[in-house]
Coordinates of N, CA, C and O in Angstrom, one line a residue:
M1 N -46.5 51.3 -70.0 CA -46.9 52.4 -70.9 C -46.8 53.7 -70.2 O -47.2 53.8 -69.0
D2 N -46.2 54.7 -70.9 CA -46.0 56.0 -70.3 C -47.3 56.8 -70.3 O -48.2 56.5 -71.1
W3 N -47.3 57.8 -69.5 CA -48.5 58.7 -69.4 C -48.8 59.4 -70.7 O -50.0 59.7 -71.0
A4 N -47.8 59.7 -71.5 CA -48.1 60.4 -72.8 C -48.9 59.6 -73.7 O -49.8 60.1 -74.4
A5 N -48.6 58.3 -73.7 CA -49.4 57.4 -74.6 C -50.8 57.3 -74.1 O -51.7 57.1 -74.9
E6 N -51.0 57.3 -72.8 CA -52.3 57.3 -72.2 C -53.2 58.5 -72.6 O -54.4 58.4 -72.8
L7 N -52.5 59.6 -72.7 CA -53.2 60.8 -73.1 C -53.6 60.9 -74.6 O -54.3 61.8 -75.0
R8 N -53.1 60.0 -75.3 CA -53.4 59.9 -76.8 C -54.9 59.9 -77.1 O -55.3 60.4 -78.1
I9 N -55.7 59.2 -76.2 CA -57.1 59.1 -76.5 C -57.9 60.3 -76.0 O -59.1 60.5 -76.3
L10 N -57.3 61.2 -75.2 CA -58.0 62.4 -74.7 C -58.6 63.3 -75.7 O -59.7 63.7 -75.6
P11 N -57.9 63.6 -76.8 CA -58.6 64.4 -77.9 C -59.9 63.8 -78.4 O -60.8 64.5 -78.7
D12 N -59.9 62.4 -78.5 CA -61.1 61.8 -79.0 C -62.2 61.9 -78.0 O -63.4 62.2 -78.3
V13 N -61.9 61.8 -76.7 CA -62.9 62.0 -75.6 C -63.4 63.4 -75.7 O -64.6 63.6 -75.6
L14 N -62.6 64.4 -75.8 CA -63.0 65.8 -75.8 C -63.9 66.1 -77.1 O -64.9 66.8 -77.0
Y15 N -63.5 65.5 -78.2 CA -64.2 65.7 -79.4 C -65.6 65.1 -79.3 O -66.6 65.7 -79.6
A16 N -65.7 63.8 -78.7 CA -67.0 63.2 -78.5 C -67.8 64.0 -77.6 O -69.1 64.2 -77.7
M17 N -67.2 64.6 -76.5 CA -68.0 65.4 -75.6 C -68.5 66.6 -76.2 O -69.7 67.0 -76.0
A18 N -67.7 67.2 -77.1 CA -68.2 68.4 -77.8 C -69.4 68.1 -78.7 O -70.4 68.8 -78.8
L19 N -69.3 67.0 -79.4 CA -70.4 66.5 -80.3 C -71.7 66.2 -79.5 O -72.8 66.6 -79.8
G20 N -71.5 65.5 -78.4 CA -72.6 65.1 -77.5 C -73.2 66.4 -76.9 O -74.4 66.5 -76.7
G21 N -72.3 67.3 -76.5 CA -72.8 68.6 -75.9 C -73.6 69.4 -76.9 O -74.6 70.1 -76.5
A22 N -73.4 69.3 -78.2 CA -74.2 70.1 -79.2 C -75.6 69.5 -79.1 O -76.6 70.3 -79.2
I23 N -75.8 68.2 -79.1 CA -77.1 67.6 -79.0 C -77.7 67.9 -77.6 O -78.9 68.2 -77.5
G24 N -76.9 67.8 -76.6 CA -77.4 68.0 -75.2 C -77.9 69.4 -75.0 O -78.8 69.7 -74.3
Y25 N -77.2 70.4 -75.7 CA -77.6 71.8 -75.6 C -79.0 72.0 -76.1 O -79.8 72.7 -75.5
E26 N -79.3 71.3 -77.2 CA -80.7 71.4 -77.7 C -81.7 70.8 -76.7 O -82.7 71.4 -76.5
R27 N -81.3 69.7 -76.1 CA -82.2 69.1 -75.1 C -82.3 70.0 -73.9 O -83.4 70.2 -73.3
E28 N -81.2 70.7 -73.5 CA -81.2 71.7 -72.4 C -82.2 72.8 -72.6 O -82.9 73.3 -71.8
L29 N -82.2 73.3 -73.9 CA -83.0 74.4 -74.2 C -84.5 74.0 -74.1 O -85.4 74.9 -73.9
K30 N -84.8 72.8 -74.3 CA -86.2 72.3 -74.2 C -86.5 71.8 -72.8 O -87.6 71.3 -72.5
D31 N -85.6 72.0 -71.8 CA -85.7 71.7 -70.4 C -86.1 70.2 -70.2 O -87.0 69.9 -69.5
R32 N -85.4 69.4 -71.0 CA -85.7 67.9 -70.9 C -84.8 67.3 -69.8 O -83.9 67.9 -69.3
P33 N -85.2 66.1 -69.3 CA -84.5 65.5 -68.2 C -83.0 65.3 -68.3 O -82.3 65.3 -67.4
A34 N -82.5 65.0 -69.5 CA -81.1 64.8 -69.7 C -80.7 65.9 -70.7 O -81.1 65.9 -71.8
G35 N -79.8 66.7 -70.2 CA -79.4 67.9 -71.0 C -77.9 67.9 -71.4 O -77.3 66.9 -71.7
F36 N -77.4 69.1 -71.4 CA -76.0 69.4 -71.9 C -75.0 68.5 -71.3 O -74.3 67.7 -71.9
R37 N -74.9 68.5 -69.9 CA -73.8 67.7 -69.3 C -74.0 66.2 -69.4 O -73.0 65.5 -69.6
T38 N -75.2 65.8 -69.3 CA -75.5 64.3 -69.4 C -75.1 63.8 -70.8 O -74.4 62.8 -70.9
H39 N -75.5 64.5 -71.9 CA -75.1 64.1 -73.2 C -73.6 64.2 -73.4 O -73.0 63.3 -74.1
M40 N -72.9 65.2 -72.9 CA -71.5 65.2 -73.0 C -70.8 64.0 -72.3 O -69.9 63.4 -72.9
L41 N -71.3 63.7 -71.1 CA -70.7 62.6 -70.4 C -70.9 61.3 -71.1 O -70.0 60.4 -71.1
V42 N -72.1 61.1 -71.6 CA -72.4 59.8 -72.3 C -71.5 59.6 -73.5 O -70.9 58.6 -73.7
A43 N -71.4 60.7 -74.3 CA -70.6 60.6 -75.5 C -69.1 60.4 -75.2 O -68.4 59.6 -75.8
G44 N -68.6 61.2 -74.2 CA -67.2 61.1 -73.8 C -66.9 59.8 -73.2 O -65.8 59.2 -73.5
T45 N -67.8 59.2 -72.4 CA -67.5 57.9 -71.8 C -67.5 56.8 -72.8 O -66.6 55.9 -72.8
A46 N -68.4 56.9 -73.8 CA -68.4 55.9 -74.9 C -67.0 55.9 -75.6 O -66.4 54.9 -75.9
A47 N -66.6 57.1 -76.0 CA -65.3 57.3 -76.7 C -64.2 56.8 -75.8 O -63.2 56.2 -76.3
L48 N -64.2 57.1 -74.5 CA -63.2 56.7 -73.6 C -63.1 55.1 -73.6 O -62.0 54.5 -73.7
L49 N -64.2 54.5 -73.4 CA -64.2 53.0 -73.3 C -63.7 52.4 -74.6 O -62.9 51.4 -74.6
L50 N -64.1 52.9 -75.8 CA -63.6 52.3 -77.0 C -62.1 52.6 -77.2 O -61.3 51.8 -77.7
G51 N -61.7 53.9 -76.9 CA -60.3 54.2 -77.0 C -59.4 53.4 -76.0 O -58.3 53.0 -76.3
L52 N -60.0 53.1 -74.8 CA -59.3 52.3 -73.8 C -59.1 50.9 -74.4 O -58.0 50.3 -74.2
S53 N -60.1 50.4 -75.0 CA -60.0 49.0 -75.5 C -58.9 48.9 -76.6 O -58.1 48.0 -76.7
R54 N -58.9 50.0 -77.5 CA -57.8 50.0 -78.5 C -56.4 50.1 -77.8 O -55.5 49.4 -78.3
M55 N -56.3 50.9 -76.8 CA -55.1 51.1 -76.1 C -54.6 49.8 -75.5 O -53.4 49.5 -75.6
V56 N -55.5 49.1 -74.8 CA -55.1 47.9 -74.2 C -54.7 46.8 -75.2 O -53.7 46.1 -74.9
L57 N -55.3 46.8 -76.3 CA -55.0 45.8 -77.4 C -53.5 46.1 -77.9 O -52.8 45.1 -78.3
E58 N -53.1 47.3 -77.9 CA -51.8 47.7 -78.4 C -50.7 47.7 -77.3 O -49.5 47.8 -77.6
D59 N -51.1 47.5 -76.0 CA -50.2 47.5 -74.9 C -49.4 46.2 -74.8 O -49.9 45.1 -74.7
A60 N -48.1 46.3 -74.9 CA -47.2 45.2 -74.8 C -47.3 44.4 -73.5 O -47.0 43.2 -73.4
H61 N -47.7 45.2 -72.5 CA -47.8 44.6 -71.1 C -48.8 43.4 -71.1 O -48.7 42.4 -70.4
Y62 N -49.8 43.5 -72.0 CA -50.9 42.5 -72.0 C -50.7 41.5 -73.1 O -51.4 40.5 -73.2
A63 N -49.7 41.7 -74.0 CA -49.4 40.7 -75.0 C -49.0 39.4 -74.5 O -48.2 39.3 -73.5
G64 N -49.5 38.3 -75.0 CA -49.2 37.0 -74.6 C -49.8 36.6 -73.2 O -49.7 35.5 -72.8
A65 N -50.6 37.5 -72.6 CA -51.2 37.2 -71.3 C -52.6 36.6 -71.5 O -53.3 36.4 -70.6
G66 N -52.9 36.2 -72.8 CA -54.2 35.6 -73.0 C -55.4 36.6 -73.0 O -56.5 36.2 -73.0
L67 N -55.1 37.9 -73.0 CA -56.1 38.9 -73.0 C -56.7 39.0 -74.4 O -56.0 39.2 -75.3
R68 N -58.0 38.9 -74.5 CA -58.6 39.0 -75.7 C -59.8 40.0 -75.5 O -60.6 39.8 -74.7
I69 N -59.8 41.1 -76.3 CA -60.8 42.1 -76.2 C -61.5 42.2 -77.5 O -60.9 42.3 -78.6
D70 N -62.8 42.0 -77.5 CA -63.7 42.2 -78.7 C -64.3 43.5 -78.6 O -65.2 43.7 -77.8
P71 N -63.9 44.5 -79.4 CA -64.5 45.8 -79.3 C -66.0 45.9 -79.5 O -66.7 46.7 -78.9
L72 N -66.5 44.9 -80.3 CA -68.0 44.9 -80.4 C -68.7 44.5 -79.2 O -69.8 44.9 -78.9
R73 N -68.1 43.7 -78.3 CA -68.7 43.4 -77.0 C -68.7 44.6 -76.1 O -69.7 44.8 -75.4
L74 N -67.7 45.4 -76.3 CA -67.7 46.7 -75.5 C -68.8 47.6 -76.0 O -69.4 48.3 -75.2
V75 N -69.0 47.6 -77.3 CA -70.1 48.4 -77.9 C -71.4 47.9 -77.3 O -72.3 48.7 -76.9
E76 N -71.6 46.6 -77.2 CA -72.8 46.1 -76.6 C -73.0 46.5 -75.2 O -74.1 46.8 -74.7
A77 N -71.9 46.5 -74.4 CA -72.0 46.9 -73.0 C -72.3 48.4 -72.9 O -73.1 48.8 -72.0
V78 N -71.8 49.2 -73.8 CA -72.1 50.7 -73.7 C -73.6 50.8 -74.1 O -74.3 51.6 -73.4
V79 N -74.1 50.1 -75.1 CA -75.5 50.3 -75.4 C -76.4 49.8 -74.3 O -77.4 50.4 -74.0
A80 N -76.1 48.7 -73.6 CA -76.9 48.2 -72.5 C -76.9 49.2 -71.4 O -77.9 49.5 -70.8
G81 N -75.7 49.8 -71.1 CA -75.6 50.8 -70.0 C -76.4 52.0 -70.3 O -77.2 52.6 -69.5
I82 N -76.4 52.5 -71.6 CA -77.1 53.7 -71.9 C -78.6 53.4 -72.0 O -79.4 54.3 -71.7
S83 N -79.0 52.2 -72.3 CA -80.4 51.8 -72.2 C -81.0 52.0 -70.8 O -82.1 52.4 -70.7
F84 N -80.2 51.6 -69.9 CA -80.6 51.8 -68.5 C -80.8 53.3 -68.1 O -81.8 53.7 -67.5
I85 N -79.9 54.1 -68.5 CA -80.0 55.6 -68.3 C -81.2 56.1 -69.1 O -82.0 56.9 -68.6
G86 N -81.3 55.7 -70.3 CA -82.4 56.2 -71.2 C -83.8 55.8 -70.6 O -84.7 56.6 -70.6
A87 N -83.9 54.6 -70.0 CA -85.1 54.2 -69.4 C -85.5 55.1 -68.3 O -86.7 55.3 -68.0
G88 N -84.5 55.7 -67.6 CA -84.8 56.6 -66.5 C -85.4 57.9 -66.9 O -86.0 58.6 -66.1
T89 N -85.2 58.2 -68.2 CA -85.8 59.5 -68.7 C -87.2 59.4 -69.3 O -87.8 60.4 -69.6
I90 N -87.7 58.1 -69.4 CA -89.0 57.9 -69.9 C -90.0 57.7 -68.8 O -89.7 56.9 -67.9
F91 N -91.1 58.4 -68.9 CA -92.1 58.2 -67.8 C -93.5 58.5 -68.5 O -93.6 59.2 -69.4
A92 N -94.5 57.9 -67.9 CA -95.9 58.2 -68.3 C -96.3 59.5 -67.8 O -96.0 59.9 -66.7
S93 N -97.1 60.2 -68.7 CA -97.6 61.5 -68.2 C -98.8 61.3 -67.3 O -99.4 60.2 -67.2
R94 N -99.1 62.3 -66.5 CA -100.2 62.1 -65.6 C -101.5 61.9 -66.3 O -101.7 62.4 -67.4
G95 N -102.3 61.0 -65.8 CA -103.6 60.7 -66.4 C -103.4 59.6 -67.4 O -104.4 59.1 -68.0
G96 N -102.2 59.1 -67.6 CA -102.0 58.0 -68.5 C -102.3 58.2 -70.0 O -102.6 57.3 -70.7
H97 N -102.2 59.5 -70.4 CA -102.5 59.8 -71.8 C -101.3 59.9 -72.7 O -101.4 60.4 -73.8
G98 N -100.2 59.5 -72.3 CA -99.0 59.6 -73.1 C -97.8 59.2 -72.4 O -97.8 59.0 -71.2
V99 N -96.7 59.2 -73.1 CA -95.4 58.9 -72.6 C -94.5 60.0 -73.0 O -94.5 60.5 -74.1
E100 N -93.6 60.4 -72.0 CA -92.7 61.5 -72.3 C -91.3 61.0 -72.1 O -91.0 60.1 -71.3
G101 N -90.3 61.6 -72.8 CA -88.9 61.3 -72.6 C -88.3 60.3 -73.6 O -87.1 60.0 -73.5
I102 N -89.1 59.8 -74.5 CA -88.6 58.8 -75.4 C -87.6 59.4 -76.3 O -86.6 58.9 -76.6
T103 N -87.9 60.7 -76.8 CA -86.9 61.4 -77.6 C -85.6 61.6 -76.9 O -84.5 61.5 -77.5
T104 N -85.7 62.0 -75.6 CA -84.5 62.2 -74.9 C -83.7 60.9 -74.8 O -82.5 60.9 -74.9
A105 N -84.4 59.8 -74.5 CA -83.7 58.5 -74.4 C -83.0 58.2 -75.7 O -81.9 57.7 -75.8
A106 N -83.7 58.5 -76.8 CA -83.2 58.2 -78.2 C -82.0 59.1 -78.4 O -81.0 58.6 -79.0
S107 N -82.0 60.3 -78.0 CA -80.8 61.2 -78.2 C -79.6 60.7 -77.3 O -78.5 60.9 -77.8
L108 N -79.9 60.2 -76.2 CA -78.8 59.6 -75.4 C -78.2 58.4 -76.1 O -76.9 58.2 -76.1
L109 N -79.0 57.6 -76.7 CA -78.5 56.5 -77.5 C -77.7 57.0 -78.7 O -76.6 56.5 -79.0
A110 N -78.2 58.1 -79.3 CA -77.5 58.6 -80.4 C -76.1 59.2 -80.0 O -75.1 58.9 -80.7
V111 N -76.0 59.9 -78.9 CA -74.7 60.4 -78.5 C -73.8 59.3 -78.0 O -72.5 59.4 -78.2
A112 N -74.3 58.2 -77.5 CA -73.5 57.1 -77.1 C -72.9 56.5 -78.4 O -71.7 56.2 -78.5
S113 N -73.7 56.4 -79.4 CA -73.2 55.9 -80.7 C -72.2 56.8 -81.4 O -71.2 56.4 -82.0
I114 N -72.4 58.1 -81.2 CA -71.4 59.1 -81.7 C -70.1 58.9 -80.9 O -69.0 58.9 -81.5
G115 N -70.2 58.7 -79.6 CA -69.0 58.5 -78.8 C -68.3 57.2 -79.3 O -67.0 57.2 -79.4
I116 N -69.0 56.2 -79.5 CA -68.4 54.9 -80.0 C -67.7 55.1 -81.3 O -66.6 54.7 -81.6
T117 N -68.4 55.9 -82.2 CA -67.8 56.2 -83.5 C -66.5 56.9 -83.4 O -65.5 56.6 -84.1
V118 N -66.5 57.9 -82.5 CA -65.2 58.7 -82.3 C -64.2 57.7 -81.7 O -63.0 57.8 -82.0
G119 N -64.6 56.9 -80.7 CA -63.7 56.0 -80.1 C -63.0 55.0 -81.1 O -61.9 54.6 -80.9
F120 N -63.7 54.7 -82.1 CA -63.1 53.8 -83.2 C -62.3 54.7 -84.2 O -61.6 54.1 -85.0
G121 N -62.3 56.0 -84.0 CA -61.5 56.9 -84.9 C -62.2 57.4 -86.1 O -61.5 58.0 -87.0
Y122 N -63.5 57.3 -86.2 CA -64.2 57.8 -87.4 C -64.8 59.2 -87.1 O -66.0 59.3 -86.9
H123 N -63.9 60.2 -87.1 CA -64.3 61.5 -86.7 C -65.3 62.2 -87.6 O -66.2 62.9 -87.2
V124 N -65.1 62.1 -88.9 CA -66.0 62.7 -89.9 C -67.4 62.1 -89.8 O -68.4 62.8 -89.9
L125 N -67.4 60.8 -89.7 CA -68.7 60.1 -89.6 C -69.4 60.6 -88.4 O -70.6 60.8 -88.4
A126 N -68.7 60.7 -87.3 CA -69.3 61.2 -86.0 C -69.9 62.6 -86.1 O -71.0 62.9 -85.7
L127 N -69.2 63.4 -86.8 CA -69.6 64.8 -87.0 C -70.9 64.8 -87.9 O -71.9 65.5 -87.6
A128 N -70.9 64.0 -89.0 CA -72.0 63.9 -89.8 C -73.3 63.4 -89.1 O -74.4 63.9 -89.3
V129 N -73.1 62.4 -88.3 CA -74.2 61.9 -87.5 C -74.7 62.9 -86.5 O -75.9 63.0 -86.3
T130 N -73.8 63.6 -85.9 CA -74.2 64.7 -85.0 C -75.1 65.7 -85.7 O -76.1 66.2 -85.2
L131 N -74.6 66.2 -86.9 CA -75.4 67.1 -87.7 C -76.8 66.6 -88.1 O -77.8 67.3 -88.0
L132 N -76.8 65.3 -88.5 CA -78.1 64.7 -88.8 C -79.0 64.6 -87.6 O -80.2 64.8 -87.7
T133 N -78.4 64.3 -86.5 CA -79.2 64.2 -85.2 C -79.8 65.6 -84.9 O -81.0 65.7 -84.5
L134 N -79.0 66.6 -85.0 CA -79.5 68.0 -84.7 C -80.5 68.4 -85.8 O -81.5 69.1 -85.4
L135 N -80.4 67.9 -87.0 CA -81.4 68.2 -88.0 C -82.7 67.6 -87.6 O -83.8 68.2 -87.7
V136 N -82.7 66.3 -87.2 CA -83.9 65.6 -86.8 C -84.5 66.3 -85.6 O -85.7 66.6 -85.5
R137 N -83.7 66.7 -84.6 CA -84.2 67.4 -83.4 C -84.8 68.7 -83.6 O -85.6 69.2 -82.9
T138 N -84.3 69.5 -84.6 CA -84.7 70.9 -84.8 C -85.7 71.0 -86.0 O -86.8 71.4 -85.8
V139 N -85.2 70.7 -87.1 CA -86.0 71.0 -88.3 C -87.2 70.1 -88.4 O -88.3 70.6 -88.6
L140 N -87.1 68.8 -88.1 CA -88.2 67.9 -88.2 C -89.2 68.2 -87.1 O -90.4 68.1 -87.3
R141 N -88.8 68.7 -85.9 CA -89.7 69.1 -84.9 C -90.5 70.3 -85.3 O -91.7 70.4 -85.1
W142 N -89.8 71.3 -86.0 CA -90.5 72.4 -86.5 C -91.6 72.0 -87.6 O -92.7 72.5 -87.5
V143 N -91.2 71.1 -88.4 CA -92.2 70.6 -89.4 C -93.4 69.9 -88.8 O -94.5 70.1 -89.1
E144 N -93.1 69.1 -87.7 CA -94.2 68.4 -87.0 C -95.1 69.5 -86.3 O -96.3 69.3 -86.3
G145 N -94.5 70.5 -85.8 CA -95.3 71.6 -85.1 C -96.1 72.3 -86.1 O -97.3 72.6 -85.8
R146 N -95.6 72.6 -87.3 CA -96.4 73.2 -88.3 C -97.6 72.3 -88.8 O -98.7 72.8 -89.0
K147 N -97.3 71.0 -88.9 CA -98.4 70.1 -89.3 C -99.4 70.0 -88.3 O -100.6 70.0 -88.6
A148 N -99.0 69.9 -87.0 CA -100.0 69.8 -85.9 C -100.8 71.1 -85.8 O -102.0 71.1 -85.5
G149 N -100.1 72.2 -86.0 CA -100.8 73.5 -85.9 C -101.8 73.7 -87.0 O -102.9 74.2 -86.9
A150 N -101.5 73.2 -88.2 CA -102.4 73.2 -89.4 C -103.6 72.3 -89.1 O -104.8 72.7 -89.5
A151 N -103.4 71.2 -88.5 CA -104.5 70.3 -88.2 C -105.5 70.8 -87.2 O -106.6 70.5 -87.2
K152 N -104.9 71.7 -86.2 CA -105.7 72.2 -85.2 C -106.3 73.6 -85.6 O -106.9 74.3 -84.8
G153 N -105.9 74.1 -86.8 CA -106.4 75.4 -87.2 C -105.5 76.5 -86.8 O -105.9 77.7 -86.8
G154 N -104.3 76.3 -86.3 CA -103.4 77.3 -85.9 C -102.0 76.8 -85.8 O -101.7 75.6 -86.0
A155 N -101.0 77.7 -85.6 CA -99.6 77.3 -85.5 C -99.3 76.8 -84.1 O -99.8 77.4 -83.1
G156 N -98.6 75.8 -84.0 CA -98.2 75.2 -82.7 C -97.2 74.2 -82.9 O -97.0 73.6 -83.9
A157 N -96.5 73.9 -81.8 CA -95.5 72.8 -81.8 C -95.9 71.8 -80.8 O -96.3 72.1 -79.7
G158 N -95.6 70.5 -81.2 CA -95.9 69.4 -80.3 C -94.8 69.3 -79.2 O -93.8 69.8 -79.3
R159 N -95.2 68.6 -78.2 CA -94.2 68.4 -77.1 C -93.4 67.1 -77.4 O -94.0 66.1 -77.9
D160 N -92.1 67.1 -77.1 CA -91.4 65.9 -77.3 C -90.7 65.4 -76.0 O -90.5 65.9 -75.1

């Protein structure tokens, strides 16, 4: 396989990184443990792995060599890997009165899924999920903050 064919998946990786970066930027603004760069890397890596699996399946070099790739197994591997990273962002608050980082871990899983979606070639769906994720991260957080503020007798926003 020539190098030009290898570069064919690069636009998908870049697109996934841009989508992951949009979500990561919101996390960065909140000064959360996993921010802009982390989210970009997770989404881009997921897209790369899925694009690579597609590329290997189409490569004549591996034809007849008994190579069998199940893209869904690769999805499972990505999810397992991101679960490990996500677990590192979750920790108990001092005094044992709560847990922090669950939303960041969930956003890492979301960007991995977005990267997987791009890797499979579903660009519009990946963009739609990115926009929905940003909606959840911003608008619903604002609604929760207003609700919590009203319950306490003033305006305020909860910590995520």
